[in-house]
mmCIF file of C-alpha atoms in Angstrom:
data_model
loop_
_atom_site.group_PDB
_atom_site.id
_atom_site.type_symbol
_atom_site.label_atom_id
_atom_site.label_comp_id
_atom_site.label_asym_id
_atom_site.label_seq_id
_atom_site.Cartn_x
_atom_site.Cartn_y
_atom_site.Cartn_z
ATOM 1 C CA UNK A 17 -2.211 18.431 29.483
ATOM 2 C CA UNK A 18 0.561 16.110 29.120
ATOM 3 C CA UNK A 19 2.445 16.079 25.139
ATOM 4 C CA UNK A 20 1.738 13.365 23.174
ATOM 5 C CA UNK A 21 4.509 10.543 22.399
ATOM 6 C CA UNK A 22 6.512 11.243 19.673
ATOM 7 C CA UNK A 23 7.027 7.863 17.714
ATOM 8 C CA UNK A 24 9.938 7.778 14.324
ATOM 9 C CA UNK A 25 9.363 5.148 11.959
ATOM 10 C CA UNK A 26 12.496 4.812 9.153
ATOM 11 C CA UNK A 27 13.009 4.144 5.953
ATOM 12 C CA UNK A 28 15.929 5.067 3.705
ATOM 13 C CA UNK A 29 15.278 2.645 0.422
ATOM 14 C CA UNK A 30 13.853 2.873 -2.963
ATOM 15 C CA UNK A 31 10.486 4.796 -3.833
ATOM 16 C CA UNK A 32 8.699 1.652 -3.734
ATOM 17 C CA UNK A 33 9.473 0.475 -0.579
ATOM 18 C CA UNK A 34 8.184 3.670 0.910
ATOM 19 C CA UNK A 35 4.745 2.913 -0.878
ATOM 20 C CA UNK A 36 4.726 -0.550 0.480
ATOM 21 C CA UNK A 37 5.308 0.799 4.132
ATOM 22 C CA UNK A 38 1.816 2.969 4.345
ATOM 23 C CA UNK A 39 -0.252 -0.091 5.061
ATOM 24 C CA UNK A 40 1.759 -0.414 8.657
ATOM 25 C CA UNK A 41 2.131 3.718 9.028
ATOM 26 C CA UNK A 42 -1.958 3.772 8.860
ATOM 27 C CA UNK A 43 -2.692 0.106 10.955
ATOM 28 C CA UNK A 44 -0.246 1.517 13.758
ATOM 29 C CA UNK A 45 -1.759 5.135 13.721
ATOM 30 C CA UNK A 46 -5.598 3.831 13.605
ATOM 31 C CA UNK A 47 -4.584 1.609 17.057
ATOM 32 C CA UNK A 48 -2.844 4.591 18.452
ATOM 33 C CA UNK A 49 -4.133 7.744 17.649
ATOM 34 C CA UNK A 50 -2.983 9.415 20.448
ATOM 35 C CA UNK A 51 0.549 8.892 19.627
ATOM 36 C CA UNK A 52 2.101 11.474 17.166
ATOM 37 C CA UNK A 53 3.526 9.492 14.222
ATOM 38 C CA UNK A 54 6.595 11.038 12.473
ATOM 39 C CA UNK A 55 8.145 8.892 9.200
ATOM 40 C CA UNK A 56 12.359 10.058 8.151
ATOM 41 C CA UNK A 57 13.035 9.217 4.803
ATOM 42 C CA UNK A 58 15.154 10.576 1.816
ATOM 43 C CA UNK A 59 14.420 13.789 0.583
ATOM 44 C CA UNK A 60 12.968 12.260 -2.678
ATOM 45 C CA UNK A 61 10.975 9.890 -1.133
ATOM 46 C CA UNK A 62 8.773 12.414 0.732
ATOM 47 C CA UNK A 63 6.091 13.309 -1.528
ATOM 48 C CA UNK A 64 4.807 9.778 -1.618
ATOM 49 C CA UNK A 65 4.002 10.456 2.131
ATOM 50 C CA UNK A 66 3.549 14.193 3.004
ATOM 51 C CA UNK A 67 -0.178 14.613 1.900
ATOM 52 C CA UNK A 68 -1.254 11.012 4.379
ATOM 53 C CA UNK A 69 -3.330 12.346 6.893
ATOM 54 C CA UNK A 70 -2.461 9.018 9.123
ATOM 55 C CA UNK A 71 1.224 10.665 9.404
ATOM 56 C CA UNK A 72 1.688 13.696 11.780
ATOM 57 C CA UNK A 73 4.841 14.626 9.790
ATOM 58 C CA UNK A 74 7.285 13.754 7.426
ATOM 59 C CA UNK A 75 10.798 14.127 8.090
ATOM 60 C CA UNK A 76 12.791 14.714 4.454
ATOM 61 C CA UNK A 77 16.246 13.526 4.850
ATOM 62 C CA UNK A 78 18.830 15.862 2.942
ATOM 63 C CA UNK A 79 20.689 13.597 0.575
ATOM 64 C CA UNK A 80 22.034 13.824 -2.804
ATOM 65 C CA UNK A 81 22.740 10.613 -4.293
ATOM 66 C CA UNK A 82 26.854 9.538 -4.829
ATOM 67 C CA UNK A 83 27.278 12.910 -2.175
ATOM 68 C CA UNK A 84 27.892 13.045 1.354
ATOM 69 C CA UNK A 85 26.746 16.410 3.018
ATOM 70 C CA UNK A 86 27.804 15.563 6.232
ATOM 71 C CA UNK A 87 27.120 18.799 8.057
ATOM 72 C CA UNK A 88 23.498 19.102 6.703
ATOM 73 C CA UNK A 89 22.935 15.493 7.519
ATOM 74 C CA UNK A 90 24.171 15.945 11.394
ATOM 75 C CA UNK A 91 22.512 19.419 11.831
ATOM 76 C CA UNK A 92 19.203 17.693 10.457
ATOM 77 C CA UNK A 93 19.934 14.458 12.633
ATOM 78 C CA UNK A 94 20.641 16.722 15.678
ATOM 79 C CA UNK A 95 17.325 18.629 15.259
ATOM 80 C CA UNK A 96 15.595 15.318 15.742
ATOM 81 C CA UNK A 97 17.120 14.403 18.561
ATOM 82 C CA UNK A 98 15.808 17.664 20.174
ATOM 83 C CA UNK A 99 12.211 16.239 19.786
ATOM 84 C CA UNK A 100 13.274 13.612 22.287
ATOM 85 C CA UNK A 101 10.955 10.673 20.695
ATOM 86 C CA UNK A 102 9.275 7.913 22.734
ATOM 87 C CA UNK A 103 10.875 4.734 20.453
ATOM 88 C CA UNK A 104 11.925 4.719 16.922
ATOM 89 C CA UNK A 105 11.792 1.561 14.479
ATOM 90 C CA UNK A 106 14.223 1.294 11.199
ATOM 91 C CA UNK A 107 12.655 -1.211 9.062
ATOM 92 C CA UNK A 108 15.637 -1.248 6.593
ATOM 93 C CA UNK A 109 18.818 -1.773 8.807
ATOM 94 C CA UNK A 110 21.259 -0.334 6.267
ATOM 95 C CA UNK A 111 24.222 1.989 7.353
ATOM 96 C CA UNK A 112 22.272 5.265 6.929
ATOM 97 C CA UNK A 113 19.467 3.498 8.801
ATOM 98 C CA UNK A 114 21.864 2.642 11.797
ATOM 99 C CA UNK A 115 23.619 6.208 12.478
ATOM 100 C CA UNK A 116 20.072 7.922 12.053
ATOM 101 C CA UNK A 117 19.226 6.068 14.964
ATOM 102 C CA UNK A 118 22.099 6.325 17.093
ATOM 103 C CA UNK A 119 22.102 10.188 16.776
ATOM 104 C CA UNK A 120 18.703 10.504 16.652
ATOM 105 C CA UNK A 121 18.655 8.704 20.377
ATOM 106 C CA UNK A 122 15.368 8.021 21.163
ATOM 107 C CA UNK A 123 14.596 6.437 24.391
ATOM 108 C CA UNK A 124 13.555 3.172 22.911
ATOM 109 C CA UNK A 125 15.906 2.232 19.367
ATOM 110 C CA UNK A 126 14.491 -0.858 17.196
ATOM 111 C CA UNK A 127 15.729 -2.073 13.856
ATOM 112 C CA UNK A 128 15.740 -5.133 11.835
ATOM 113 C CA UNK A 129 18.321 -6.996 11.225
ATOM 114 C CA UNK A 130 19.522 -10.013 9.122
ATOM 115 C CA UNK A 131 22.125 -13.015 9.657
ATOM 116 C CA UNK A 132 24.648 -11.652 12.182
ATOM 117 C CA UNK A 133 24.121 -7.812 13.439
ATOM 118 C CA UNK A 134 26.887 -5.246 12.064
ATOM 119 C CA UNK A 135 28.683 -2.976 14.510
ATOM 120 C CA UNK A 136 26.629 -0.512 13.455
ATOM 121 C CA UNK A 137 23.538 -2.350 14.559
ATOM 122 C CA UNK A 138 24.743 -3.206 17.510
ATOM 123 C CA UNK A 139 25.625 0.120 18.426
ATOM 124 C CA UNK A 140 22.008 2.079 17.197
ATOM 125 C CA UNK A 141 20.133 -0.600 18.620
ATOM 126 C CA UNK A 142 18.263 -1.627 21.713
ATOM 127 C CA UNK A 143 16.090 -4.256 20.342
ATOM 128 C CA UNK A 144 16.646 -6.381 17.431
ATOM 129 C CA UNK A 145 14.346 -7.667 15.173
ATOM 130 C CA UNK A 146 15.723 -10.780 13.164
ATOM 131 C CA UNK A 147 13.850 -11.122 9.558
ATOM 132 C CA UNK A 148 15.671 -13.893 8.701
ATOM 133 C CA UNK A 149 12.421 -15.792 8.041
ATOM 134 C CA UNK A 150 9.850 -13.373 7.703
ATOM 135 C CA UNK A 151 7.758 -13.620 4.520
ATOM 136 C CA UNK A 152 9.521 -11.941 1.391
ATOM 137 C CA UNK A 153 6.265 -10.079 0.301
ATOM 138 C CA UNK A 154 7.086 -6.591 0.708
ATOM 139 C CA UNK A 155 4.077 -5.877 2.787
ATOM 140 C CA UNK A 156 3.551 -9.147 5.039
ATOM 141 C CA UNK A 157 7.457 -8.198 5.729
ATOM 142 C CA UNK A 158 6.628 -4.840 7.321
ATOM 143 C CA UNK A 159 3.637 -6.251 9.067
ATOM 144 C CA UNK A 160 5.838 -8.846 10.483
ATOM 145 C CA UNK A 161 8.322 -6.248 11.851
ATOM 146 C CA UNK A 162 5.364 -4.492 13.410
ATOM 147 C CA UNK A 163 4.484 -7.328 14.872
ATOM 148 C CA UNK A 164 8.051 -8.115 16.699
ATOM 149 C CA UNK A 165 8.852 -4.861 17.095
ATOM 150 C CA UNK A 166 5.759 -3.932 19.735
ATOM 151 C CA UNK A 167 4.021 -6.938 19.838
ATOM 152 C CA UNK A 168 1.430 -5.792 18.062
ATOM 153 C CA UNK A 169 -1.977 -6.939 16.902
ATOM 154 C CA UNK A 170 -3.559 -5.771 13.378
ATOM 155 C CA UNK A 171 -7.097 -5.216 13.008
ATOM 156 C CA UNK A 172 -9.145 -7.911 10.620
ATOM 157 C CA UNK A 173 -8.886 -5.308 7.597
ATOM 158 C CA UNK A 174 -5.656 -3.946 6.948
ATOM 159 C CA UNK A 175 -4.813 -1.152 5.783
ATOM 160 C CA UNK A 176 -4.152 -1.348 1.385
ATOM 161 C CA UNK A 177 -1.473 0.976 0.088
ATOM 162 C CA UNK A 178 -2.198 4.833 -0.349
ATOM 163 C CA UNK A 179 -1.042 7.747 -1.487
ATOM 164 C CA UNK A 180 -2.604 11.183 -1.603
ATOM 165 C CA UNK A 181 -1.712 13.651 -4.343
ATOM 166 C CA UNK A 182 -0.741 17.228 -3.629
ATOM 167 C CA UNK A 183 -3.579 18.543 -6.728
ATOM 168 C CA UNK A 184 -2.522 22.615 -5.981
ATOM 169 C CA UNK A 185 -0.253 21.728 -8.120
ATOM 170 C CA UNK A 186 -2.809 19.874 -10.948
ATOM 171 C CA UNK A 187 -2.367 22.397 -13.939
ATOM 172 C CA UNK A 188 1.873 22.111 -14.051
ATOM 173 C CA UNK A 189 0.750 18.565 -14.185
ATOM 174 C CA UNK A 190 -1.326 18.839 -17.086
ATOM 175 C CA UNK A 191 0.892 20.747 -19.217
ATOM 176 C CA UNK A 192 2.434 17.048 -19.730
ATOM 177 C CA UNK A 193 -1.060 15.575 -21.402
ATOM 178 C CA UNK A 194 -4.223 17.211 -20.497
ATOM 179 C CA UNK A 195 -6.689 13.955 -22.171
ATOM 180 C CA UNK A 196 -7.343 10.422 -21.655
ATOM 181 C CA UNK A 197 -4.247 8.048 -21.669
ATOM 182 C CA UNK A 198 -2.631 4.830 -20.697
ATOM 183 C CA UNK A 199 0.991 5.425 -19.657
ATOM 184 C CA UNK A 200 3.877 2.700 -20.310
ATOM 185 C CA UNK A 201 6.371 3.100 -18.223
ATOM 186 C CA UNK A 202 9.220 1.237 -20.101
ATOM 187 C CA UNK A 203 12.713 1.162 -18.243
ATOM 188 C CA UNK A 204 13.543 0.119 -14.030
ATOM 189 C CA UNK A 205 16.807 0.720 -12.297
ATOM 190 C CA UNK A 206 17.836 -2.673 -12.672
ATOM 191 C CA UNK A 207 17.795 -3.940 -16.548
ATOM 192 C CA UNK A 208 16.663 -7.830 -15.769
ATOM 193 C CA UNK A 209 13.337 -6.407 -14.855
ATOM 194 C CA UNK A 210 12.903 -4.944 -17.629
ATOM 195 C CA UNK A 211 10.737 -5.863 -20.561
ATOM 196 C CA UNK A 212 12.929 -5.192 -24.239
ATOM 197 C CA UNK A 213 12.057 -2.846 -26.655
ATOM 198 C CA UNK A 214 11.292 -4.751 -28.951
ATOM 199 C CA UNK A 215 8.291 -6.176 -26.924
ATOM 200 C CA UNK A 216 7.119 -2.614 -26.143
ATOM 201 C CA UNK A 217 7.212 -1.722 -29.734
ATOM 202 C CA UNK A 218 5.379 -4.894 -30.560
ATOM 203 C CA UNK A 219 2.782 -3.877 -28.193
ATOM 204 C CA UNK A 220 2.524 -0.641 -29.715
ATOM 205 C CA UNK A 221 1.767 -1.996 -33.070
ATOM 206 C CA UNK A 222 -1.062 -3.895 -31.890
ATOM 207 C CA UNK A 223 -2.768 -0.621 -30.303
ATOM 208 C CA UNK A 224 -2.954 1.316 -32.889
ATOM 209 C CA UNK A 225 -6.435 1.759 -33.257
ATOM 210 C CA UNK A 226 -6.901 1.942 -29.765
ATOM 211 C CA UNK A 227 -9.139 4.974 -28.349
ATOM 212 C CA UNK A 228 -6.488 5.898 -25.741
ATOM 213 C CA UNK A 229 -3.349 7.398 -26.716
ATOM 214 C CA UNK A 230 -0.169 5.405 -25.223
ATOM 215 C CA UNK A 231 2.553 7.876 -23.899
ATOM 216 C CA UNK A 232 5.770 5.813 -22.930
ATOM 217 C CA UNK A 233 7.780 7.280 -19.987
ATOM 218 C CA UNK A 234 10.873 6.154 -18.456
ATOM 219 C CA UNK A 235 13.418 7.314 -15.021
ATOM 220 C CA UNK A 236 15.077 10.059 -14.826
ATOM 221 C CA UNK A 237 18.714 8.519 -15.611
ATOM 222 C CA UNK A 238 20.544 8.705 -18.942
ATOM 223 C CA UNK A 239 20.350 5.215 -19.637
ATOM 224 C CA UNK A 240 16.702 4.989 -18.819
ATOM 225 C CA UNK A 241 16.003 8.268 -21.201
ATOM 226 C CA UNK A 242 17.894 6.486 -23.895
ATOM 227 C CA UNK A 243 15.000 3.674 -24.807
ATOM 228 C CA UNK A 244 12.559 6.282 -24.903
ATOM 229 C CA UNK A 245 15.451 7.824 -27.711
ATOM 230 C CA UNK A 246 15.664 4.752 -29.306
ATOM 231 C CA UNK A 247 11.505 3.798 -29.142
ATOM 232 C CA UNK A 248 11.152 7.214 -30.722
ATOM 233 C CA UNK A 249 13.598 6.598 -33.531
ATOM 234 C CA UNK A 250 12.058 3.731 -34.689
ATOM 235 C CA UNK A 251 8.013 4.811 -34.008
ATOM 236 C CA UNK A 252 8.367 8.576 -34.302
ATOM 237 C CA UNK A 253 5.046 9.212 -34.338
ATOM 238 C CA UNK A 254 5.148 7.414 -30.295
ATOM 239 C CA UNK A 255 3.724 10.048 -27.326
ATOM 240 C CA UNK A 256 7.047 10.562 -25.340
ATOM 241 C CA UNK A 257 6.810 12.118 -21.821
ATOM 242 C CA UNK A 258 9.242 14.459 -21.192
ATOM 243 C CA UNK A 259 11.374 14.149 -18.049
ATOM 244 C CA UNK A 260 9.024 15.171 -14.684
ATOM 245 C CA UNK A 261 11.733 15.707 -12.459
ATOM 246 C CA UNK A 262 9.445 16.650 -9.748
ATOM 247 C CA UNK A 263 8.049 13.733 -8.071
ATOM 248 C CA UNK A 264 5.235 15.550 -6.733
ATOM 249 C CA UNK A 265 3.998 16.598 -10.221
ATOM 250 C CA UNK A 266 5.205 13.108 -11.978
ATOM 251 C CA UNK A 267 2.554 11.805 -9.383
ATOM 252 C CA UNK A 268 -0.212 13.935 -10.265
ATOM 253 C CA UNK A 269 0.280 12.649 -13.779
ATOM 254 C CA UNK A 270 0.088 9.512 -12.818
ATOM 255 C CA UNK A 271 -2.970 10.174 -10.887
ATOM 256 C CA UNK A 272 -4.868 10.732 -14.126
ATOM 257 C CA UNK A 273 -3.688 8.319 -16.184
ATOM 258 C CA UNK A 274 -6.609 5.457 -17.509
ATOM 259 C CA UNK A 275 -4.324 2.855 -17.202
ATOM 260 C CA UNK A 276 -0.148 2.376 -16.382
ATOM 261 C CA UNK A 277 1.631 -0.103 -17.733
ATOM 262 C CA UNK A 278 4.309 -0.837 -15.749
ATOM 263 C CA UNK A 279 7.774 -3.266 -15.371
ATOM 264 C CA UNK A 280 7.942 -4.096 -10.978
ATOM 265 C CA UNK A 281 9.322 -0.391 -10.554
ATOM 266 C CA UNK A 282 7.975 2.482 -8.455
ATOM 267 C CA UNK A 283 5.596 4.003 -10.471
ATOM 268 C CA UNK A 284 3.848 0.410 -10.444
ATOM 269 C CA UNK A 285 3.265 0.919 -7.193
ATOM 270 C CA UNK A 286 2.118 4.502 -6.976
ATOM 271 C CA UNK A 287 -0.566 3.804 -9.095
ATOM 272 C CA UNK A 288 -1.854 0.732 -7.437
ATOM 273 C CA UNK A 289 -1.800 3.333 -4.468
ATOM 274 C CA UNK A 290 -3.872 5.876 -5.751
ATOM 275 C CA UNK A 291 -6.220 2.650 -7.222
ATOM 276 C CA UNK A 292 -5.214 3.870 -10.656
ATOM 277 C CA UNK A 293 -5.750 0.841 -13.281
ATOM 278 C CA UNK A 294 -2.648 -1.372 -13.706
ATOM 279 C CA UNK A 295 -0.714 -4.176 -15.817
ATOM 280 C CA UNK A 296 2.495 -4.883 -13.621
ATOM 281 C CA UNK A 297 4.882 -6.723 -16.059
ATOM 282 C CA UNK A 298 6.973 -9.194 -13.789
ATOM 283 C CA UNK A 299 9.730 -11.675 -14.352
ATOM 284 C CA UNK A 300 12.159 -11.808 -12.116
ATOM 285 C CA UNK A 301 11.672 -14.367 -8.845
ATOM 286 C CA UNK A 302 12.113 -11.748 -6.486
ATOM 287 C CA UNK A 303 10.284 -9.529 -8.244
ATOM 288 C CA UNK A 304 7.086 -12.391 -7.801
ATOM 289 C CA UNK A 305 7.844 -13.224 -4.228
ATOM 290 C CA UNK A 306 8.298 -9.908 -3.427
ATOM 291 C CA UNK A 307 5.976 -6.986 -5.444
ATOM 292 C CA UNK A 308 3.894 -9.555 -7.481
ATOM 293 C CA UNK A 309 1.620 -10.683 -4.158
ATOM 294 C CA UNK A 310 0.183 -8.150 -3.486
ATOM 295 C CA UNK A 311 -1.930 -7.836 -7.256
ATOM 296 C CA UNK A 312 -4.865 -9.493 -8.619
ATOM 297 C CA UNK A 313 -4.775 -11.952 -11.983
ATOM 298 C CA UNK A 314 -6.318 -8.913 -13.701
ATOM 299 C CA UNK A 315 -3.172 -6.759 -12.322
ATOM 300 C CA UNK A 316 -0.480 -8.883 -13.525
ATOM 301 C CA UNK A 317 1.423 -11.113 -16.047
ATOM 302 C CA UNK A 318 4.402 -13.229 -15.197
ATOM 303 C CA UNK A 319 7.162 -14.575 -17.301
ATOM 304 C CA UNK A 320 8.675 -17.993 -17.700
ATOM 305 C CA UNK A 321 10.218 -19.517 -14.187
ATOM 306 C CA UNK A 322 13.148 -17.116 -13.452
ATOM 307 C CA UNK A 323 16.585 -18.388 -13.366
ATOM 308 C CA UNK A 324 17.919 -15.726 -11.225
ATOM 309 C CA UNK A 325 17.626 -17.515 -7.384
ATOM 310 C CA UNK A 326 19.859 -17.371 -4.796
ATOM 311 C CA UNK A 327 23.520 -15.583 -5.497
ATOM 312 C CA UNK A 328 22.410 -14.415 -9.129
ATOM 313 C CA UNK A 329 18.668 -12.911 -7.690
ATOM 314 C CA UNK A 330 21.066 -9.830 -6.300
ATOM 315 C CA UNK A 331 22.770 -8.765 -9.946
ATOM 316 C CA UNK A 332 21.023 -5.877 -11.705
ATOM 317 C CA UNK A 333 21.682 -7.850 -15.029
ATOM 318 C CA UNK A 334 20.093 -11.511 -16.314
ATOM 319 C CA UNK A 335 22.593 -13.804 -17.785
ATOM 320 C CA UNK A 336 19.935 -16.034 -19.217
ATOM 321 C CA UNK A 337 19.519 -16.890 -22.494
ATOM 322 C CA UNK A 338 16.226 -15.781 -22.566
ATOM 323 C CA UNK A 339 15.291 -13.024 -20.086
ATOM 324 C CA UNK A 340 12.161 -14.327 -17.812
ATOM 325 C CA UNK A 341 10.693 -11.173 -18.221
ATOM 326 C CA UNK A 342 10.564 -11.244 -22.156
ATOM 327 C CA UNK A 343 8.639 -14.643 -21.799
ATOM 328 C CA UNK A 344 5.708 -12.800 -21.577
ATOM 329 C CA UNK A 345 4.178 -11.868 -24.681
ATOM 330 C CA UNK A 346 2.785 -8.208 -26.251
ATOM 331 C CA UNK A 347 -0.355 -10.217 -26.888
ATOM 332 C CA UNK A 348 -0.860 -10.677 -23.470
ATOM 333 C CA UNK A 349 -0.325 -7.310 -22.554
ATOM 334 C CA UNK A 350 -2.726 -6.200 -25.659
ATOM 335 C CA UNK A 351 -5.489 -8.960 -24.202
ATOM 336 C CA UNK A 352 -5.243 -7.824 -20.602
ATOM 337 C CA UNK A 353 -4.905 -3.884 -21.158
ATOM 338 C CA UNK A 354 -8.484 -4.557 -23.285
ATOM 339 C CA UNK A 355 -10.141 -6.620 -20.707
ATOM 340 C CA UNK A 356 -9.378 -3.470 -17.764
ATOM 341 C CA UNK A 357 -10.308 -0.819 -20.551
ATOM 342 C CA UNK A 358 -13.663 -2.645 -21.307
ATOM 343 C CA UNK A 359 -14.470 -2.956 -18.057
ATOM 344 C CA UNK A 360 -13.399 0.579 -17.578
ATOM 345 C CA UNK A 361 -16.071 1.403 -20.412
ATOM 346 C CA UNK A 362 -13.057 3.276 -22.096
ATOM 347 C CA UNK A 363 -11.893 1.356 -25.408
#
């Protein structure tokens, strides 16, 4: 009996992107089931992926962000290489991206690429796939690489976006909050996405006699722990999640909640994954174009028209006046978050 092809599919980005790349890891497996499908991505990424029974394995890259391990990145690299895969595809086409592939080697090397390709590109890769003008939704953009990359054809229902939670690990998870509750997950990694405090503490006031106690959680990062700080200062009586700096268990949490809350950040997107109830708060035009699509009316509220196109879309920070994102009012949240729980049966 001959082996099976080994296929590599990369991604080194943000937590989110990984979750919007399952839709394409599960239409390609379901066509090819005969292939085995392995996915590289960073080390923190891989516990959005590792319980998908669509993927064969996941490969956790060893990084540390701001630090460069180079020995433990090669050695890792190298042992991929020994696997001698059939073709691999890098749907980012960053630097890390690139010199994966080249070392990796696989017989046939794909990656996108934008504009002009860097040397980098040029050297990793075989075949080139320009996304220039590929739709900016998140997900129609990886089906679109799919589609150059191996010509291929997608079944009439595609795949939504999953993820499977690792529950042998349930009761660390539920040392957090062990009831019914919505989460509000109050802070991104870039601060024009993000709603003020003042609206979140707004909203707050008008749930108050709401059946389902709000916890607000945040990232990880010092500045993103610090408006949970300053929330807590000014309601102290507010449910404050401590720090999960597990992934794995942060998405068991998650799993449970009634209801999350959410500025366009990852956890947004984990919990549309695991069809956990959401309110995705979103201002920012590539935040619409790109994350908003994908979401019903019932899923989402927009702000005012965003002034942050072209050269200003790619700062962290708004320069606006008035932030798009705080356009959108705690009323609306309050009105929405009652129409899901009512429907829900569970306010």
């Amino acid at each position: 009996m001959s082996p099976q092809e080994k296929i590599l599919f990369i991604q080194f980005k943000f937590l989110g992107d990984i979750v919007f790349l399952t839709p394409v890891l599960k239409a390609y497996k379901e066509q090819f089931p005969e292939k085995e499908l392995h996915v590289l991505v960073p080390k923190e990424a891989a516990p959005l992926l590792s319980n998908l029974v669509f993927i064969d394995k996941v490969w956790a890259f060893p990084r540390v962000r701001g630090k460069l391990n180079l020995f433990n990145s090669i050695k890792f690299l190298m042992k991929l290489r020994s696997l001698n895969f059939e073709c691999s595809l890098d749907f980012e086409g960053n630097d890390r991206g690139s010199i994966a592939t080249r070392i990796i080697a696989a017989k046939q090397r794909i990656g996108v690429v934008r504009f002009n390709s860097t040397l980098l590109q040029k050297s990793a890769y075989q075949i080139k796939v320009n996304t220039d003008f590929f739709a900016p939704s998140y997900i129609d953009f990886n089906k679109q690489i799919l589609q150059k990359a191996f010509n291929f054809k997608f079944f009439k229902k595609f795949p939504t976006m999953e993820i499977c939670p690792d529950f042998s690990s349930a009761a660390r998870a539920k040392k957090y909050f062990d009831s019914n509750f919505i989460l509000c997950h109050v802070s991104t990694t870039q601060e024009k996405k993000q709603w003020s405090l003042d609206n979140w503490i707004d909203f707050y006031k008008l749930t108050e006699n709401c059946k389902i106690p709000l916890i607000f959680s945040a990232g990880p990062s010092d500045t993103e722990q610090s408006l949970l700080l300053q929330l807590k200062r000014r309601i102290p009586k507010a449910n404050i999640l401590k720090p999960i700096n597990d992934l794995k268990i942060f998405i068991i949490f998650l799993s449970r909640a009634s209801l999350l809350i959410s500025n366009d950040t990852g956890p947004l997107h984990f919990a549309a994954a695991m069809n956990v109830k959401i309110i995705g708060l979103f201002g920012p035009a590539d935040s619409v174009r790109r994350a908003a699509p994908i979401y019903t009316s019932e899923q989402k509220l927009f702000g005012k028209k965003c002034e942050c196109i072209n050269h200003l879309g790619m700062k962290h920070f708004c320069s606006a006046q008035v932030r798009c994102i705080d356009t959108i009012k705690p009323i609306e949240v309050f009105n929405l978050m009652k129409k899901q729980m009512k429907k829900a049966k569970k306010f």
